CSV table of C-alpha atoms in Angstrom, one decimal:
chain,number,residue,atom,x,y,z
A,89,MET,CA,-10.7,-3.7,-1.6
A,90,ARG,CA,-11.2,-5.7,1.6
A,91,TYR,CA,-9.9,-3.8,4.6
A,92,TYR,CA,-8.5,-5.7,7.6
A,93,VAL,CA,-8.5,-3.3,10.5
A,94,SER,CA,-5.3,-3.7,12.5
A,95,LYS,CA,-6.4,-3.8,16.2
A,96,CYS,CA,-3.4,-3.0,18.4
A,97,HIS,CA,-5.1,-2.1,21.7
A,98,ASP,CA,-8.2,-3.1,23.7
A,99,ARG,CA,-8.4,0.4,25.1
A,100,LEU,CA,-7.5,3.9,23.9
A,101,ASN,CA,-7.0,6.5,26.6
A,102,SER,CA,-8.8,4.2,29.1
A,103,HIS,CA,-11.9,3.8,26.8
A,104,PRO,CA,-12.8,0.4,25.2
A,105,TYR,CA,-11.8,0.1,21.6
A,106,THR,CA,-13.8,-2.6,19.8
A,107,PRO,CA,-13.5,-2.3,16.0
A,108,GLU,CA,-14.8,-5.9,15.7
A,109,LYS,CA,-18.3,-4.4,16.3
A,110,VAL,CA,-18.1,-2.2,13.2
A,111,THR,CA,-16.0,-4.2,10.7
A,112,PRO,CA,-16.2,-7.9,9.6
A,113,PHE,CA,-12.4,-8.1,9.1
A,114,LEU,CA,-9.5,-7.7,11.5
A,115,CYS,CA,-5.7,-8.1,11.4
A,116,LEU,CA,-4.4,-9.2,14.8
A,117,ASN,CA,-0.8,-9.7,15.9
A,118,PRO,CA,0.4,-12.0,18.7
A,119,TYR,CA,2.7,-9.1,19.9
A,120,TYR,CA,-0.3,-7.0,21.0
A,121,ARG,CA,-2.3,-9.7,22.8
A,122,VAL,CA,-5.7,-8.0,22.2
A,123,THR,CA,-9.0,-9.7,22.9
A,124,LEU,CA,-12.3,-9.9,20.9
A,125,ASP,CA,-15.8,-9.0,22.0
A,126,PRO,CA,-17.5,-12.4,22.5
A,127,GLY,CA,-20.6,-11.3,20.5
A,128,ALA,CA,-18.7,-10.0,17.5
A,129,ASP,CA,-19.1,-11.8,14.2
A,130,VAL,CA,-15.7,-11.1,12.7
A,131,SER,CA,-13.1,-12.9,10.6
A,132,PHE,CA,-9.4,-12.2,11.4
A,133,MET,CA,-6.0,-13.0,10.1
A,134,ILE,CA,-3.0,-13.4,12.5
A,135,ASP,CA,0.1,-11.7,11.4
A,136,SER,CA,3.5,-13.3,12.0
A,137,GLY,CA,5.0,-10.7,14.3
A,138,ALA,CA,8.0,-10.3,12.0
A,139,PHE,CA,7.7,-6.5,12.1
A,140,GLN,CA,8.0,-6.5,15.8
A,141,ASP,CA,11.0,-8.9,15.7
A,142,VAL,CA,13.1,-6.6,13.5
A,143,GLY,CA,15.1,-5.3,16.4
A,144,ASN,CA,15.7,-8.8,18.0
A,145,GLU,CA,19.2,-10.2,17.8
A,146,SER,CA,17.8,-13.7,17.1
A,147,ARG,CA,14.5,-14.2,15.3
A,148,LEU,CA,12.2,-17.0,16.0
A,149,SER,CA,12.4,-20.3,14.1
A,150,PHE,CA,9.6,-20.8,11.6
A,151,GLU,CA,8.1,-23.5,13.9
A,152,ASP,CA,8.2,-21.2,17.0
A,153,ALA,CA,6.7,-18.3,15.0
A,154,LEU,CA,3.8,-20.5,14.0
A,155,ARG,CA,3.4,-21.8,17.6
A,156,ARG,CA,3.2,-18.1,18.7
A,157,GLN,CA,0.4,-17.5,16.3
A,158,LEU,CA,-1.5,-20.7,17.3
A,159,ASP,CA,-1.1,-19.9,21.0
A,160,PHE,CA,-2.5,-16.5,20.4
A,161,GLU,CA,-5.4,-18.0,18.5
A,162,LYS,CA,-6.1,-20.3,21.4
A,163,MET,CA,-6.1,-17.3,23.8
A,164,LEU,CA,-8.7,-15.6,21.5
A,165,GLY,CA,-10.9,-18.6,21.7
A,166,ARG,CA,-11.8,-18.8,18.0
A,167,GLU,CA,-10.2,-19.9,14.8
A,168,ALA,CA,-8.4,-17.5,12.5
A,169,GLU,CA,-9.4,-17.1,8.9
A,170,ALA,CA,-5.7,-16.9,7.8
A,171,LEU,CA,-2.1,-17.1,9.1
A,172,VAL,CA,0.8,-15.1,7.7
A,173,SER,CA,4.2,-16.6,7.0
A,174,TYR,CA,7.2,-15.3,9.1
A,175,ASP,CA,8.9,-13.2,6.4
A,176,ARG,CA,12.2,-11.2,6.7
A,177,LEU,CA,11.4,-7.5,6.2
A,178,VAL,CA,13.6,-5.7,3.6
A,179,ASP,CA,12.3,-2.1,4.5
A,180,GLU,CA,12.8,-2.1,8.3
A,181,GLN,CA,16.1,-1.5,10.0
A,182,VAL,CA,17.2,-0.8,13.6
A,183,ASP,CA,20.1,1.1,15.2
A,184,GLU,CA,20.8,2.7,18.6
A,185,ARG,CA,18.0,5.2,17.9
A,186,GLY,CA,15.4,2.5,17.3
A,187,GLN,CA,13.6,1.0,14.4
A,188,PHE,CA,13.2,3.0,11.2
A,189,LYS,CA,12.1,2.5,7.6
A,190,GLN,CA,14.9,2.1,5.1
A,191,ARG,CA,15.5,-0.5,2.4
A,192,VAL,CA,18.4,-2.8,3.0
A,193,ASP,CA,21.1,-3.2,0.3
A,194,TYR,CA,20.5,-5.6,-2.6
A,195,SER,CA,23.0,-8.2,-1.4
A,196,ILE,CA,21.4,-8.3,2.1
A,197,GLY,CA,18.0,-8.4,0.4
A,198,GLU,CA,19.1,-11.6,-1.4
A,199,ASP,CA,19.5,-13.3,2.0
A,200,TYR,CA,16.2,-11.8,3.3
A,201,VAL,CA,14.3,-12.8,0.3
A,202,ALA,CA,15.7,-16.4,0.5
A,203,GLU,CA,14.5,-16.5,4.1
A,204,THR,CA,11.1,-15.1,3.1
A,205,ILE,CA,10.7,-17.8,0.5
A,206,GLU,CA,11.6,-20.5,3.0
A,207,ALA,CA,9.2,-19.1,5.5
A,208,ALA,CA,6.4,-19.3,3.0
A,209,ARG,CA,7.5,-22.8,2.0
A,210,PHE,CA,7.4,-23.9,5.6
A,211,LEU,CA,3.8,-22.6,6.1
A,212,SER,CA,2.8,-24.2,2.8
A,213,GLY,CA,4.1,-27.5,4.2
A,214,LYS,CA,1.8,-27.2,7.1
A,215,ARG,CA,-1.4,-26.6,5.1
A,216,SER,CA,-3.0,-29.9,5.9
A,217,GLU,CA,-2.8,-29.6,9.6
A,218,LEU,CA,-3.7,-25.8,9.5
A,219,SER,CA,-6.8,-26.4,7.3
A,220,PRO,CA,-9.3,-24.8,6.9
A,221,ARG,CA,-7.3,-21.7,7.7
A,222,ASN,CA,-6.0,-19.8,4.6
A,223,LEU,CA,-2.3,-19.3,4.2
A,224,ILE,CA,-0.9,-15.8,3.4
A,225,LEU,CA,2.5,-16.4,1.8
A,226,SER,CA,4.4,-13.2,2.1
A,227,CYS,CA,6.8,-11.9,-0.6
A,228,GLN,CA,9.6,-9.3,-0.4
A,229,GLY,CA,12.3,-7.7,-2.5
A,230,THR,CA,14.6,-4.6,-2.7
A,231,THR,CA,14.2,-4.3,-6.5
A,232,VAL,CA,11.5,-5.2,-9.0
A,233,ARG,CA,13.6,-8.1,-10.3
A,234,GLN,CA,14.3,-9.4,-6.8
A,235,TYR,CA,10.6,-9.1,-5.8
A,236,MET,CA,9.4,-10.8,-9.0
A,237,GLU,CA,11.9,-13.7,-8.4
A,238,CYS,CA,10.4,-14.0,-4.9
A,239,ILE,CA,6.8,-14.2,-6.2
A,240,GLU,CA,7.8,-16.7,-8.9
A,241,SER,CA,9.4,-18.9,-6.2
A,242,VAL,CA,6.5,-18.7,-3.9
A,243,LEU,CA,4.0,-19.5,-6.7
A,244,ASP,CA,5.9,-22.8,-7.3
A,245,PHE,CA,4.4,-24.2,-4.1
A,246,ALA,CA,1.4,-22.0,-3.6
A,247,ARG,CA,-2.0,-23.6,-4.1
A,248,PRO,CA,-5.5,-22.3,-5.0
A,249,GLY,CA,-7.0,-20.9,-1.9
A,250,ASP,CA,-3.7,-19.4,-0.7
A,251,ILE,CA,-3.2,-15.6,-0.5
A,252,ILE,CA,-0.1,-14.0,-1.9
A,253,GLY,CA,1.2,-11.4,0.5
A,254,PHE,CA,2.8,-8.2,-0.7
A,255,GLY,CA,5.3,-7.0,1.9
A,256,GLY,CA,8.0,-4.4,1.8
A,257,PHE,CA,5.8,-1.4,0.8
A,258,CYS,CA,5.2,0.3,4.2
A,259,ILE,CA,7.9,2.5,2.8
A,260,LEU,CA,5.9,3.5,-0.3
A,261,SER,CA,5.2,7.1,0.9
A,262,LYS,CA,8.9,7.7,1.3
A,263,GLY,CA,9.6,8.4,-2.4
A,264,LYS,CA,8.2,8.2,-5.9
A,265,GLU,CA,10.7,5.5,-6.9
A,266,TYR,CA,9.2,3.1,-4.4
A,267,GLU,CA,5.7,3.8,-5.8
A,268,ARG,CA,7.0,3.2,-9.4
A,269,GLN,CA,8.4,-0.1,-8.3
A,270,TYR,CA,5.1,-1.1,-6.6
A,271,TYR,CA,3.0,-0.4,-9.7
A,272,GLU,CA,5.4,-2.3,-11.9
A,273,ILE,CA,5.3,-5.3,-9.6
A,274,VAL,CA,1.5,-5.2,-9.4
A,275,GLN,CA,1.2,-5.0,-13.2
A,276,ARG,CA,3.7,-7.8,-13.8
A,277,SER,CA,2.6,-10.2,-11.0
A,278,PHE,CA,-1.2,-10.1,-11.1
A,279,PRO,CA,-1.7,-11.9,-14.4
A,280,MET,CA,1.0,-14.4,-13.3
A,281,ILE,CA,-0.8,-15.0,-9.9
A,282,HIS,CA,-4.1,-15.4,-11.7
A,283,ASP,CA,-2.6,-18.0,-14.1
A,284,ALA,CA,-1.4,-19.9,-11.1
A,285,GLY,CA,-5.0,-20.3,-9.9
A,286,ILE,CA,-4.6,-17.8,-7.0
A,287,ASP,CA,-7.4,-15.3,-6.7
A,288,ARG,CA,-6.4,-13.3,-3.6
A,289,ILE,CA,-3.6,-11.0,-2.6
A,290,HIS,CA,-3.0,-9.0,0.5
A,291,VAL,CA,-0.9,-5.8,1.0
A,292,PHE,CA,0.7,-5.5,4.4
A,293,GLY,CA,0.6,-2.3,6.4
A,294,MET,CA,0.3,0.2,3.5
A,295,GLY,CA,-2.4,2.9,3.7
A,296,VAL,CA,-1.7,5.1,0.6
A,297,PHE,CA,-5.1,5.2,-1.0
A,298,ARG,CA,-4.1,6.3,-4.5
A,299,ALA,CA,-2.0,3.1,-4.7
A,300,LEU,CA,-4.6,0.9,-3.0
A,301,VAL,CA,-7.5,2.1,-5.2
A,302,GLN,CA,-5.4,1.4,-8.4
A,303,THR,CA,-4.4,-2.0,-6.9
A,304,ASP,CA,-8.1,-2.8,-6.4
A,305,ILE,CA,-9.2,-1.8,-9.9
A,306,TYR,CA,-6.4,-3.7,-11.6
A,307,GLY,CA,-7.0,-6.7,-9.3
A,308,ARG,CA,-10.7,-6.9,-10.2
A,309,MET,CA,-9.8,-6.6,-13.9
A,310,ASN,CA,-7.5,-9.7,-13.5
A,311,GLY,CA,-9.9,-11.8,-11.4
A,312,ILE,CA,-8.1,-11.1,-8.1
A,313,GLU,CA,-9.6,-10.0,-4.9
A,314,CYS,CA,-7.3,-7.5,-3.0
A,315,SER,CA,-7.1,-6.8,0.7
A,316,TYR,CA,-4.8,-4.8,2.9
A,317,ASP,CA,-4.3,-4.0,6.6
A,318,THR,CA,-3.3,-0.8,8.5
A,319,SER,CA,-3.6,0.5,12.1
A,320,SER,CA,-3.9,4.1,10.8
A,321,PRO,CA,-7.5,4.7,12.0
A,322,GLU,CA,-6.5,3.7,15.5
A,323,MET,CA,-3.1,5.4,15.7
A,324,ASN,CA,-4.3,8.6,14.1
A,325,ALA,CA,-7.4,8.9,16.3
A,326,VAL,CA,-5.1,9.2,19.3
A,327,PHE,CA,-3.6,12.3,17.7
A,328,GLY,CA,-7.0,13.8,16.8
A,329,LYS,CA,-7.0,12.9,13.1
A,330,SER,CA,-10.1,11.8,11.2
A,331,PHE,CA,-10.4,10.1,7.8
A,332,ASN,CA,-11.4,12.6,5.1
A,333,PRO,CA,-13.2,10.8,2.2
A,334,LEU,CA,-12.7,13.7,-0.1
A,335,ASN,CA,-9.0,13.3,-0.3
A,336,ALA,CA,-8.7,9.8,1.2
A,337,GLN,CA,-6.3,11.0,3.9
A,338,MET,CA,-6.2,11.4,7.6
A,339,SER,CA,-6.7,15.1,8.5
A,340,LYS,CA,-5.9,16.9,11.8
A,341,VAL,CA,-9.2,17.9,13.4
A,342,PHE,CA,-8.5,18.0,17.2
A,343,SER,CA,-5.5,19.1,19.3
A,344,LYS,CA,-4.2,17.5,22.4
A,345,ILE,CA,-6.2,19.8,24.7
A,346,HIS,CA,-9.4,18.4,23.2
A,347,LYS,CA,-8.7,14.8,24.1
A,348,ASN,CA,-11.6,13.5,26.2
A,349,GLN,CA,-13.1,17.0,26.3
A,350,GLY,CA,-13.9,17.4,22.6
A,351,TYR,CA,-13.3,13.9,21.3
A,352,VAL,CA,-12.7,10.4,22.6
A,353,PRO,CA,-10.0,8.6,20.7
A,354,ALA,CA,-11.7,5.2,20.8
A,355,GLU,CA,-14.9,6.7,19.4
A,356,LEU,CA,-13.0,8.7,16.7
A,357,ALA,CA,-11.1,5.5,15.7
A,358,LEU,CA,-14.4,3.6,15.3
A,359,MET,CA,-15.7,6.5,13.1
A,360,ASN,CA,-12.5,6.3,11.0
A,361,VAL,CA,-13.0,2.6,10.4
A,362,GLU,CA,-16.6,3.2,9.4
A,363,LEU,CA,-15.7,6.0,7.0
A,364,ILE,CA,-13.0,4.0,5.4
A,365,ARG,CA,-15.3,1.0,4.9
A,366,ASP,CA,-17.9,3.3,3.3
A,367,TYR,CA,-15.2,4.7,1.0
A,368,TRP,CA,-14.4,1.2,-0.2
A,369,GLU,CA,-18.0,0.3,-0.7
A,370,ARG,CA,-18.4,3.4,-3.0
A,371,ILE,CA,-15.3,2.5,-4.9
A,372,ARG,CA,-16.6,-1.0,-5.5
A,373,GLU,CA,-19.8,0.5,-7.0
A,374,MET,CA,-17.9,2.4,-9.7
A,375,PRO,CA,-17.8,0.6,-13.1
A,376,LEU,CA,-14.5,-0.9,-14.1
A,377,PRO,CA,-12.8,0.7,-17.1
A,378,ASP,CA,-12.2,-1.1,-20.4
A,379,GLU,CA,-8.4,-0.7,-19.9
A,380,PHE,CA,-6.4,0.3,-16.9
A,381,SER,CA,-2.7,0.4,-16.0
A,382,PRO,CA,-1.8,1.4,-12.4
A,383,GLY,CA,0.9,4.1,-12.2
A,384,LEU,CA,2.0,7.4,-10.7
A,385,ILE,CA,-0.5,10.2,-10.4
A,386,ASP,CA,0.9,13.6,-11.6
């Protein structure tokens, strides 16, 4: 599994945070306006900013969302590996208390999925002028059926070299039913994606390792390279948490009183990134089984 580290800040508690020095892959977002170390040899994707626009009364047009990404790329001073389509998130809502994770109703999801498909179609239509950047065509859905219909529609105009984006599963840890849906979608869609000549998928903002490991195994068995992004190493380091490779989870190690006197969040975040990268390298070394079907772990 290729891990794209989501870099959200240049500094953590006043200390420089430079994950580009310890990882070859980053996920950047125009909302955060981070910079890159000039000497870092790193590939990066630019997210669409759709997550941050959930609370906005009026979203950007597809054209303006792409312009925002390209303006950010220009500020960075180097070309992105990939750009993400400006999807409409089905698992993020907002009220007077702020933004929260909750799946929208099926009928609302129909409209959101239609917009997600059109966003992917728009980006696909720009492939010539955006080349050699890869296109990450995001998919969404509130049910398995709705999700599969979205993937099928996107595959109609996707081309070899594109990356199919799996959105809508930041909510996976909220309940077993979401996880069941995720595994069913993975099992049904991967052979279809492979048959369409696509050999890469990307999972947005989901850090549940039991699901990611199974996704990686099933992907490799179907000739698909899988990747994902999460800001978990950075965000959790601020709260004194470190990646534990024995249970593939973030564990509380330090308390608030230890900050900058027992640990430095920026350094802990870098260590988290390195530990996670090592974890995936070891997973990759494990032999593939003869048969495998991803599913819930009892």
